[in-house]
Short mmCIF file of C-alpha atoms in Angstrom, two decimals:
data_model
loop_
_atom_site.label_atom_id
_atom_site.label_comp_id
_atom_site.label_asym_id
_atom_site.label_seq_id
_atom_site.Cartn_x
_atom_site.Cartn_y
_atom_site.Cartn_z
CA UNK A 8 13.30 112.23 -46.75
CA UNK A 9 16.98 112.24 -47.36
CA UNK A 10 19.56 110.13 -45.55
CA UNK A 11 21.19 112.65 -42.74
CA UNK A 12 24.76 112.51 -43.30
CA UNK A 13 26.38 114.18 -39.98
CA UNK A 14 27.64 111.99 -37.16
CA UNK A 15 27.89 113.85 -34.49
CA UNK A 16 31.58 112.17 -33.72
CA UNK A 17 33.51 113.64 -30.57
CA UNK A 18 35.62 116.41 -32.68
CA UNK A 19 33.39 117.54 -35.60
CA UNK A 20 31.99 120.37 -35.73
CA UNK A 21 28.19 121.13 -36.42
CA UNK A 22 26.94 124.34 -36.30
CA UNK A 23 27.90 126.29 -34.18
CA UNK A 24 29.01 123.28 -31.81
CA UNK A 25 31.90 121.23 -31.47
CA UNK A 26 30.91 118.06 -30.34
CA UNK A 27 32.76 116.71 -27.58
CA UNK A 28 31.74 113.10 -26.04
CA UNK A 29 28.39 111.48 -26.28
CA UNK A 30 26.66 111.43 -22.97
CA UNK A 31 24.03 108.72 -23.88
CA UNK A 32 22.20 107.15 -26.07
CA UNK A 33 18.42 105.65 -25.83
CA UNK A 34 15.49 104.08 -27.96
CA UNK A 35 14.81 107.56 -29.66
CA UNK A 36 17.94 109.28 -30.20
CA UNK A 37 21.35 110.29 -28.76
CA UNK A 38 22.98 113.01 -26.56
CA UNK A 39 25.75 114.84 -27.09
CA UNK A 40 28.49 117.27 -24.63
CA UNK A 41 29.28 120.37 -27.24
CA UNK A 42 30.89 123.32 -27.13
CA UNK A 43 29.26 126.61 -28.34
CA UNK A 44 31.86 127.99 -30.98
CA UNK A 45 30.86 131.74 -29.89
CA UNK A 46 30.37 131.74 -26.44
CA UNK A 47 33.16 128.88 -25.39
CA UNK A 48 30.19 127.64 -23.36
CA UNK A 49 29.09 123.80 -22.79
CA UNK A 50 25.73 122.74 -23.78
CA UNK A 51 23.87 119.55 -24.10
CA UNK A 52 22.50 118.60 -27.52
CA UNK A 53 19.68 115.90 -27.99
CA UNK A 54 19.34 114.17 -31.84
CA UNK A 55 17.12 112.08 -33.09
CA UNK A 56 18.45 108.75 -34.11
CA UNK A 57 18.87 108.23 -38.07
CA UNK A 58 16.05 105.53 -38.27
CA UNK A 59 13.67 108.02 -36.81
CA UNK A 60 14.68 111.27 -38.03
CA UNK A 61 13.71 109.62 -41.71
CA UNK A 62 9.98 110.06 -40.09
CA UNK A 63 8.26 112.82 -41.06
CA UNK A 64 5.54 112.69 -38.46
CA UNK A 65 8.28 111.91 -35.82
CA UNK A 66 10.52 114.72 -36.59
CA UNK A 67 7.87 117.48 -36.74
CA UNK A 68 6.52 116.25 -33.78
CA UNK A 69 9.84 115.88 -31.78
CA UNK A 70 10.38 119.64 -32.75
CA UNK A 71 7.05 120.80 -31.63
CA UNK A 72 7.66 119.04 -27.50
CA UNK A 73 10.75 120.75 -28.19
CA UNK A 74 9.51 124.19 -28.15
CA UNK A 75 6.61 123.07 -25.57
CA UNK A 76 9.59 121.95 -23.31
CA UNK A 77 11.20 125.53 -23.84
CA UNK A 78 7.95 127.38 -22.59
CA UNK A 79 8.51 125.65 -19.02
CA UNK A 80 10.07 128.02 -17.32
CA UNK A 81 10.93 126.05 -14.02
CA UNK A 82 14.12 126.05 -12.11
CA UNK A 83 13.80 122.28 -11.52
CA UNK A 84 13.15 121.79 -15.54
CA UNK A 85 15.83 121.40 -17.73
CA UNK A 86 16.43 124.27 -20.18
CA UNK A 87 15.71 123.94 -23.43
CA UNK A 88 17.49 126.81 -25.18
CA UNK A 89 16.93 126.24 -29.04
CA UNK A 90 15.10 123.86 -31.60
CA UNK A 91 16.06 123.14 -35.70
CA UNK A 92 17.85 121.10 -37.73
CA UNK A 93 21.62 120.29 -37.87
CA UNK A 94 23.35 119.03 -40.58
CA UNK A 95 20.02 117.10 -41.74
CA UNK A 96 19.45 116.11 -38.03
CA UNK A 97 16.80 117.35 -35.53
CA UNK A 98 17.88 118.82 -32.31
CA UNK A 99 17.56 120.33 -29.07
CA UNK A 100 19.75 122.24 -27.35
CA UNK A 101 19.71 122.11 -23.64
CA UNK A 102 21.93 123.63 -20.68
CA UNK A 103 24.88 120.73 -20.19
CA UNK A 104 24.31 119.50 -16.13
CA UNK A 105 27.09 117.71 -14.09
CA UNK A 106 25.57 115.37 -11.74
CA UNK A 107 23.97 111.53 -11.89
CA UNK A 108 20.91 110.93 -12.84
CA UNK A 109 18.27 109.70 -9.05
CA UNK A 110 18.64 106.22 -10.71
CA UNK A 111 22.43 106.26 -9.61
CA UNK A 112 21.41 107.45 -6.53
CA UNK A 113 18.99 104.41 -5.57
CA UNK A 114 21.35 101.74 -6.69
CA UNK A 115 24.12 103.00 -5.01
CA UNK A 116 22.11 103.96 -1.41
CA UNK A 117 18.99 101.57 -2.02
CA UNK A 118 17.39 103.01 1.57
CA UNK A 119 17.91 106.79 1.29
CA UNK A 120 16.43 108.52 4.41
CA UNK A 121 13.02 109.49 4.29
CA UNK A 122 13.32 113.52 4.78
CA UNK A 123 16.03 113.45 2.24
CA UNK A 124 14.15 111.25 -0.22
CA UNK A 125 11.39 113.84 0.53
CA UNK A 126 13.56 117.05 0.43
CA UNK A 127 13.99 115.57 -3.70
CA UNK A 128 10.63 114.91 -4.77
CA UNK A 129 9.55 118.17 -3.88
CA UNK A 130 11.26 120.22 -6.51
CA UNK A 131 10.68 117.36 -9.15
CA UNK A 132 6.76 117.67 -8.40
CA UNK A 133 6.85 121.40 -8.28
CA UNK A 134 8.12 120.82 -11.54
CA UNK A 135 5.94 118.42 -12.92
CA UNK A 136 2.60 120.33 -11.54
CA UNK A 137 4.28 123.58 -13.60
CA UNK A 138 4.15 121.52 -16.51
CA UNK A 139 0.44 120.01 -16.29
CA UNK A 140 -0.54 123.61 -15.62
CA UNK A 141 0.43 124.30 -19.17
CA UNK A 142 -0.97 121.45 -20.61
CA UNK A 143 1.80 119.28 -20.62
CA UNK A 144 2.36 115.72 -19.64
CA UNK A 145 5.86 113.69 -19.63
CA UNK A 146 4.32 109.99 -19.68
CA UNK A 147 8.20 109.09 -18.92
CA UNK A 148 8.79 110.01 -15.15
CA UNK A 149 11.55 107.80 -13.37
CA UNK A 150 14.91 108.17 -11.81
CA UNK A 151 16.91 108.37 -14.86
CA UNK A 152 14.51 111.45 -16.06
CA UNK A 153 15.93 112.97 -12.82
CA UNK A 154 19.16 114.63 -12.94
CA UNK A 155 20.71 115.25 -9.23
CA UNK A 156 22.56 118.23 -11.03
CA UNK A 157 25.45 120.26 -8.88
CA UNK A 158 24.77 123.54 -8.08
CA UNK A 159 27.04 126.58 -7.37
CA UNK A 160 26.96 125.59 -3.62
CA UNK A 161 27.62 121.55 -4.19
CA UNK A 162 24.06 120.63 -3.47
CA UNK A 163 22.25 117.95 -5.90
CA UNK A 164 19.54 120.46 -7.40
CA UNK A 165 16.92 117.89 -9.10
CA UNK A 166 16.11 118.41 -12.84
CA UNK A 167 13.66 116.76 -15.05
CA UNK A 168 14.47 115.97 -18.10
CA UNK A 169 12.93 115.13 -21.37
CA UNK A 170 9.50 116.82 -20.67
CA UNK A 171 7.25 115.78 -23.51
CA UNK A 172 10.11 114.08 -25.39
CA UNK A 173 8.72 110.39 -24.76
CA UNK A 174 4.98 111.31 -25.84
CA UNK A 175 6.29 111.78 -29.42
CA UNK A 176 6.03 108.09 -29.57
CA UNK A 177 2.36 107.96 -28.48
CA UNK A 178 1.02 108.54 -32.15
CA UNK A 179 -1.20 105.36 -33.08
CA UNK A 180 0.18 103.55 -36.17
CA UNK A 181 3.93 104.70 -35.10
CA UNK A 182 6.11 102.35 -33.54
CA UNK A 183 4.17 101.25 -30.54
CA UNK A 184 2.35 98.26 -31.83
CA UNK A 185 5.14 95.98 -30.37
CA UNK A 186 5.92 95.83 -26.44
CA UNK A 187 9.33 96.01 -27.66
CA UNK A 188 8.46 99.76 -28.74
CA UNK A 189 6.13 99.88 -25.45
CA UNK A 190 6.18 104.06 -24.46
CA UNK A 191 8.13 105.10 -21.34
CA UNK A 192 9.62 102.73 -18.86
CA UNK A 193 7.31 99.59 -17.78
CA UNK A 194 8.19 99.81 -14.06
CA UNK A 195 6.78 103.24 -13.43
CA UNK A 196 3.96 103.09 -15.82
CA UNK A 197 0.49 103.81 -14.59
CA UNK A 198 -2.19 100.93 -14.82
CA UNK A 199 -3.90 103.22 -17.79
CA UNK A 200 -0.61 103.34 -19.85
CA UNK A 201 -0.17 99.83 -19.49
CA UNK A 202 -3.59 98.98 -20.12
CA UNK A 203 -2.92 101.16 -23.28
CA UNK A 204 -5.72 104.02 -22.65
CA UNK A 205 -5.60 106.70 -24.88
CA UNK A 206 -7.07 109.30 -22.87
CA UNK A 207 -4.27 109.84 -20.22
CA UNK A 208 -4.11 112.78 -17.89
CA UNK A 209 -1.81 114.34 -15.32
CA UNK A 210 -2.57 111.67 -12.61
CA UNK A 211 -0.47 109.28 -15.16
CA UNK A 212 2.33 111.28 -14.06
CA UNK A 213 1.36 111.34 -10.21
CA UNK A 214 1.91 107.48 -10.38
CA UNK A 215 5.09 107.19 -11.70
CA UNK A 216 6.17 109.80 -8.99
CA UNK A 217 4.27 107.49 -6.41
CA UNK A 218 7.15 104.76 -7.94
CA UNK A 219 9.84 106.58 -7.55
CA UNK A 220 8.74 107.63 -3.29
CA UNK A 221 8.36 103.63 -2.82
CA UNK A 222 11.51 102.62 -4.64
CA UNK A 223 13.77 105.53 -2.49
CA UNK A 224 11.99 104.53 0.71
CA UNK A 225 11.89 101.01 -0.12
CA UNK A 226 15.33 100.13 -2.14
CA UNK A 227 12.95 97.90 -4.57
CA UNK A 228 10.20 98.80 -7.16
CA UNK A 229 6.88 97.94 -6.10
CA UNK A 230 6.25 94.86 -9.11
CA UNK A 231 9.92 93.66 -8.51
CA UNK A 232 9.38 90.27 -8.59
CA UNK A 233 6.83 89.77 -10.94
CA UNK A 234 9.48 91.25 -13.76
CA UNK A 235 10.29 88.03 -15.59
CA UNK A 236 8.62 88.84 -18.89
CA UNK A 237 7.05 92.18 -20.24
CA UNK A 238 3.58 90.30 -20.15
CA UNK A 239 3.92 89.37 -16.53
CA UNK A 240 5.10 93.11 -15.19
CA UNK A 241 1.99 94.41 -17.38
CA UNK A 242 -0.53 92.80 -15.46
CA UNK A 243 0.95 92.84 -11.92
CA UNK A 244 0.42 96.73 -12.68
CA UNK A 245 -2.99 95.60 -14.13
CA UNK A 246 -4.57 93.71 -11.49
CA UNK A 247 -1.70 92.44 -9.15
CA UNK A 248 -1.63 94.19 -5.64
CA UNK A 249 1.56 95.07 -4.19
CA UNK A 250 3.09 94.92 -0.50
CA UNK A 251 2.34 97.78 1.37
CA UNK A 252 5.94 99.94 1.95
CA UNK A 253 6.15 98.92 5.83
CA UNK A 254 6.41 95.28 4.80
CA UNK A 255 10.16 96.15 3.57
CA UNK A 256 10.75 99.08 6.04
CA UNK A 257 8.22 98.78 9.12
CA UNK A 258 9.64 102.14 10.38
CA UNK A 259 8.22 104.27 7.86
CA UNK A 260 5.39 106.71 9.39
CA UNK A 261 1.81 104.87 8.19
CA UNK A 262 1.01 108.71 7.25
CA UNK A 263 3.77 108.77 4.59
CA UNK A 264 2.78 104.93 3.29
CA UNK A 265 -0.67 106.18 3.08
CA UNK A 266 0.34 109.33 1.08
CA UNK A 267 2.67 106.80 -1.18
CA UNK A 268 0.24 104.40 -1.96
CA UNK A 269 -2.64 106.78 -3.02
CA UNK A 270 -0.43 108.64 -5.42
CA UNK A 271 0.15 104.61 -6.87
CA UNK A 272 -3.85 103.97 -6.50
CA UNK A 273 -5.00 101.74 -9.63
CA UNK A 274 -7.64 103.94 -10.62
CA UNK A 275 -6.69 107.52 -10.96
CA UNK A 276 -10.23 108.44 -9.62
CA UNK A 277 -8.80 107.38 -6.19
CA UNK A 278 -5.34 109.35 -6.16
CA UNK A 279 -4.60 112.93 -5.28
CA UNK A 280 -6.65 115.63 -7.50
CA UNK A 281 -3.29 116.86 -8.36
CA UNK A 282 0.39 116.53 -7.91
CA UNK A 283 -0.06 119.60 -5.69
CA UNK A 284 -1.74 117.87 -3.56
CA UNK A 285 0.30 114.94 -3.17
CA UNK A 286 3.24 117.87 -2.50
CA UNK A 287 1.35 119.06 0.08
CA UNK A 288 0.97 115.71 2.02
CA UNK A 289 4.84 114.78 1.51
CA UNK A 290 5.90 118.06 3.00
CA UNK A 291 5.71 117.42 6.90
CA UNK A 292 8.38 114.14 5.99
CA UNK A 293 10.90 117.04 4.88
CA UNK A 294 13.48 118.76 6.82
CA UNK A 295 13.28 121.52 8.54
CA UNK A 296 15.23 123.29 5.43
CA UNK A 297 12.73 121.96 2.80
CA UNK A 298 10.12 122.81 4.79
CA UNK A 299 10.52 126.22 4.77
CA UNK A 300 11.84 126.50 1.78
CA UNK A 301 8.53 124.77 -0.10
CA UNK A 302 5.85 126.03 3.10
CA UNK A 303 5.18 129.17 0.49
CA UNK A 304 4.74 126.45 -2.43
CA UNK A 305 3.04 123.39 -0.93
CA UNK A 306 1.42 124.84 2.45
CA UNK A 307 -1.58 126.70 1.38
CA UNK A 308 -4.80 125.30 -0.53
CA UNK A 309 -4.22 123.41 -2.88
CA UNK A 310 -4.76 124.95 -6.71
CA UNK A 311 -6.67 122.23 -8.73
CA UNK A 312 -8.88 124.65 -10.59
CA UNK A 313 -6.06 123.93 -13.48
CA UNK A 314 -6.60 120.72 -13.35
CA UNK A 315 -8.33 118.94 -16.39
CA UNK A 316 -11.79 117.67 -15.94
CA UNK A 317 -12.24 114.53 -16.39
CA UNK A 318 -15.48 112.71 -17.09
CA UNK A 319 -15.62 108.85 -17.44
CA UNK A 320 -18.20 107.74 -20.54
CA UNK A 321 -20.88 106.09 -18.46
CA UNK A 322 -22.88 103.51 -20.06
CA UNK A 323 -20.30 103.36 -23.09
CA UNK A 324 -17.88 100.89 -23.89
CA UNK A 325 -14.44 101.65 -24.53
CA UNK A 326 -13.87 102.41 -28.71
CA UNK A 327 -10.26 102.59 -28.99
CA UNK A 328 -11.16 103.92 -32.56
CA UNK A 329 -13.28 106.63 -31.14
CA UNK A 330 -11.74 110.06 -30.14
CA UNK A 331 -11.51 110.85 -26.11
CA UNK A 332 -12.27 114.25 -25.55
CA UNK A 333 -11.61 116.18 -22.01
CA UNK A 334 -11.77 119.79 -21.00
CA UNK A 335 -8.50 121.50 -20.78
CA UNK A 336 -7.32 123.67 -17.95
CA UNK A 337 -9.82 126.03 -17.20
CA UNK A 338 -7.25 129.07 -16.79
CA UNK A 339 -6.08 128.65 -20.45
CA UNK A 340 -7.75 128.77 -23.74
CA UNK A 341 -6.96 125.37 -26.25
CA UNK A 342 -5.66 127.80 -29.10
CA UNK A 343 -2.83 125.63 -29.79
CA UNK A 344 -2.45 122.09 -31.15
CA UNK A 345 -3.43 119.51 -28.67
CA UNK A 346 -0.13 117.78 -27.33
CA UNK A 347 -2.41 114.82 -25.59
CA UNK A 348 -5.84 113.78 -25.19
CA UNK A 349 -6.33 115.78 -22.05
CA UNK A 350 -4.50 118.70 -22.31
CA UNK A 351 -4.25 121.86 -25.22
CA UNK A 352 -1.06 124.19 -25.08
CA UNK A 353 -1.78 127.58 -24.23
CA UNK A 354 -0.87 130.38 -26.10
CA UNK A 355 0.19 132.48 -22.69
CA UNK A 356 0.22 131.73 -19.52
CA UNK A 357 -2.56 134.45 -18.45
CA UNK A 358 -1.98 137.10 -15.01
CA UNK A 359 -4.64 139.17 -13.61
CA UNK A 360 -2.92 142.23 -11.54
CA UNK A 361 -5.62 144.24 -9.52
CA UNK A 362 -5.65 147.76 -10.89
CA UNK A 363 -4.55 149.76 -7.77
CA UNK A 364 -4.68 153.77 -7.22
CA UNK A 365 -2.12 155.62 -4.82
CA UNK A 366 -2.59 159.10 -4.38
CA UNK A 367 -0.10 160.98 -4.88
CA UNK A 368 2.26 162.46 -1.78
CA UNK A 369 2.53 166.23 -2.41
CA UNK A 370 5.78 167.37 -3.79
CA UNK A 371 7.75 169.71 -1.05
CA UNK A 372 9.73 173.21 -1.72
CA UNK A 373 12.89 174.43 -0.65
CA UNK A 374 10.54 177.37 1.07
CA UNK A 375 8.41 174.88 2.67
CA UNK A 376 12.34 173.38 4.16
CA UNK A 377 13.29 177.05 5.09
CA UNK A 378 9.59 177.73 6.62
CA UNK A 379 9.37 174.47 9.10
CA UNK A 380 13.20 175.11 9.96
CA UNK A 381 12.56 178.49 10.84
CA UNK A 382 9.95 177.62 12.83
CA UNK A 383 11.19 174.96 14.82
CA UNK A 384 14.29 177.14 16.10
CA UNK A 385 12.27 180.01 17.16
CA UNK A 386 9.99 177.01 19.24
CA UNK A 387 13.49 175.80 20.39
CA UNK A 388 14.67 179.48 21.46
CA UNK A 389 11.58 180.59 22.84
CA UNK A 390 11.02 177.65 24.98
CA UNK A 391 14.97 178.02 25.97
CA UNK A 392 14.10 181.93 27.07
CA UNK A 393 11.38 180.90 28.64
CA UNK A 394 13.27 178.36 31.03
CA UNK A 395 15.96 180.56 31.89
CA UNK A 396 13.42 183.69 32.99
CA UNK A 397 11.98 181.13 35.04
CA UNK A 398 14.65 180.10 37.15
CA UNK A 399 16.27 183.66 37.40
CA UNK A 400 12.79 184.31 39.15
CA UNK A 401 13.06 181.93 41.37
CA UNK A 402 17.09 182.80 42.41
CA UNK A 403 16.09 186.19 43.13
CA UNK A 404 12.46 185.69 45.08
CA UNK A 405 14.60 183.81 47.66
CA UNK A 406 16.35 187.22 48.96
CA UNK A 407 13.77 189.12 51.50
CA UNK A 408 16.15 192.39 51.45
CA UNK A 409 18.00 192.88 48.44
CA UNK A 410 20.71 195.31 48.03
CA UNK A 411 20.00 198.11 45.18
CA UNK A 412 22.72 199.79 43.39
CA UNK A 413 22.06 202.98 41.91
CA UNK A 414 24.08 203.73 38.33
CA UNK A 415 26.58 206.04 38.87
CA UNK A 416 26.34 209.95 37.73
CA UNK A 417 28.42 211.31 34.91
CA UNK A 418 32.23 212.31 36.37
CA UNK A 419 31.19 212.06 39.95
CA UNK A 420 32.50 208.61 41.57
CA UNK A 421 29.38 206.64 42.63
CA UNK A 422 28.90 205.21 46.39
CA UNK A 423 27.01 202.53 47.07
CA UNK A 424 23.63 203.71 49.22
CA UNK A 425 21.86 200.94 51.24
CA UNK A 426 18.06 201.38 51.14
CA UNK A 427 16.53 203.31 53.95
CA UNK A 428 14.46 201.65 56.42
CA UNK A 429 11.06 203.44 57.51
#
């Protein structure tokens, strides 16, 4: 493949983009602030860096989460608004956030309060459980994957970021011989990454999630201490136990450390069926806001019919040469490529709307109008007559010996004549 020759400097223009700063930069590629030529709008734009983009594989690959990414549809998911090639380099364009990334957050508060902490995670593992539903898996959750981004009303509104982005990287033979090149960020790894299983699943993700709620609660990472070397923070996650979350902050309820330390169980058999579920448990440690904003999302049953199944070989030792199958969600069909050993991208996400029938409410005439007028002033009238015969009646049975006036004949001046008594 040809040396890309664009730069992506603060000023040039590529595209349809002028590049204005570069935001970051990170083991796979770079990210850019640009401004859409057309629509004098900001957007985000991710690049592959040179050394990588000369990779085939890598490229095609980094394309393919790209448009995965895009099919999230999830307000708490960062939006990925186009795919291709710039100037020679592979992109994706994103919406541009203002914010700071949770990491920021937890070194600058170290003990955020629990309902807040809470009233965070939520959206990012409403997110997440979107995501596994459609067969994805990020392999790369931590606080600098979540973006505290502004909204229109101040609040921090969490994104995730880089959905599928890091599992590019999880190709054997591609750069992840060397725990240099290790795949996502050791601390928040999952015993089965770090153990270097092949056939991860969605409960991968729970546990890194599980990290994050005992490093906000708990202003340290659970394998803090035993950091020293790559080697050493690999087998603390391994085999090493860590202190419960009470040890650094007795306060915390036992229900919440409970919940915590499930979603960080070493074997995934023994965490929550699904992020759902852990959602579910975290919700009565949110505020009274959160709650009833995520009751309709979190409250009811929990859906883990989407869930892969997952069936451990029994009898059969691990062959890390040897193919690990698992059955995708059961609500999609596997009609696309696989994106990981557990989960297929569905072409659709499929609905099922009940057929219903309404009869239909008989259409009305200006006669009918005229008709049921008509007959509701003569019921008026009537029942007015009616009430004012009645009490004439009555005014005139009270006289015993009523005086009668005979008309007066024609040109002959009437007299009033008093009837005669017997």
């Amino acid at each position: 493949m040809a040396q890309p020759k664009s730069d992506f400097q603060p000023g040039a223009t590529v595209g349809q983009y002028t590049i204005t700063r570069r935001i970051g930069t990170g083991g796979m590629g770079e990210v850019y602030e640009a401004l859409h030529v057309g629509l004098d709008k900001k957007f985000a734009i991710k690049t592959l860096r040179r050394e990588h983009a000369e990779h085939e594989t890598i490229v095609a690959r980094f394309l393919r989460e790209g448009q995965v990414a895009s099919r999230i549809h999830h307000p708490n998911i960062v939006n990925v608004t186009d795919v291709g090639v710039i100037d020679g380099l592979p992109c994706l364009i994103m919406e541009y956030l203002e914010g700071e990334p949770l990491s920021a957050m937890f070194k600058r508060e170290k003990l955020i309060p629990l309902n807040r902490l809470v009233d965070l995670m939520l959206p990012v593992i409403a997110a997440v459980h979107a995501a596994h539903k459609q067969g994805v898996i990020h392999r790369d959750l931590k606080p600098a994957n979540i973006y505290l981004a502004r909204n229109w009303t101040g609040d921090a509104e969490p994104k995730v970021l880089d959905f599928g982005i890091s599992k590019l990287m999880q190709d054997p033979g591609e750069i992840t011989k060397a725990s240099s090149s290790f795949l996502g960020s050791p601390h928040y790894a999952s015993p089965e990454l770090a153990r270097g299983d092949k056939n991860l699943d969605a409960r991968s993700d729970q546990y890194a999630i599980g990290v994050m709620l005992y490093e906000g609660s708990c202003g340290v990472r659970p394998f803090a201490h035993r950091a020293d070397s790559f080697m050493s923070l690999m087998y603390a996650i391994t085999e090493a136990d860590y202190l419960p979350l009470r040890h650094h902050r007795p306060e915390l309820p036992a229900a919440f450390e409970a919940t915590v330390l499930r979603a960080m169980a070493k074997h995934r058999e023994d965490r929550f069926p699904s992020v759902h579920d852990l959602g579910r448990a975290l919700l009565p440690f949110a505020s009274a806001r959160a709650k009833l904003l995520w009751e309709p999302v979190f409250g009811g049953a929990a859906v883990t019919d989407n869930e892969p199944t997952i069936r451990e070989p029994q009898g059969v030792s691990f062959d890390p040469e040897r193919p690990q199958i698992t059955a995708p969600p059961r609500s999609f069909q596997p009609s696309q490529p696989s994106i990981s050993g557990s989960f297929s991208v569905p072409p659709s996400i499929p609905t099922s709307i009940p057929d219903v029938t309404i009869a239909p409410k008989p259409e009305s005439t200006w006669r009918d109008t005229v008709r049921v007028a008509a007959t509701s002033l003569f019921a008026f009238l009537l029942g007015a007559g009616v009430a004012w015969g009645a009490a004439k009646l009555v005014a005139v049975s009270k006289h015993s010996d009523p005086t009668v006036f005979s008309p007066p004949e024609k040109g002959i001046e009437a007299a009033p004549v008093t009837s005669a008594r017997p």
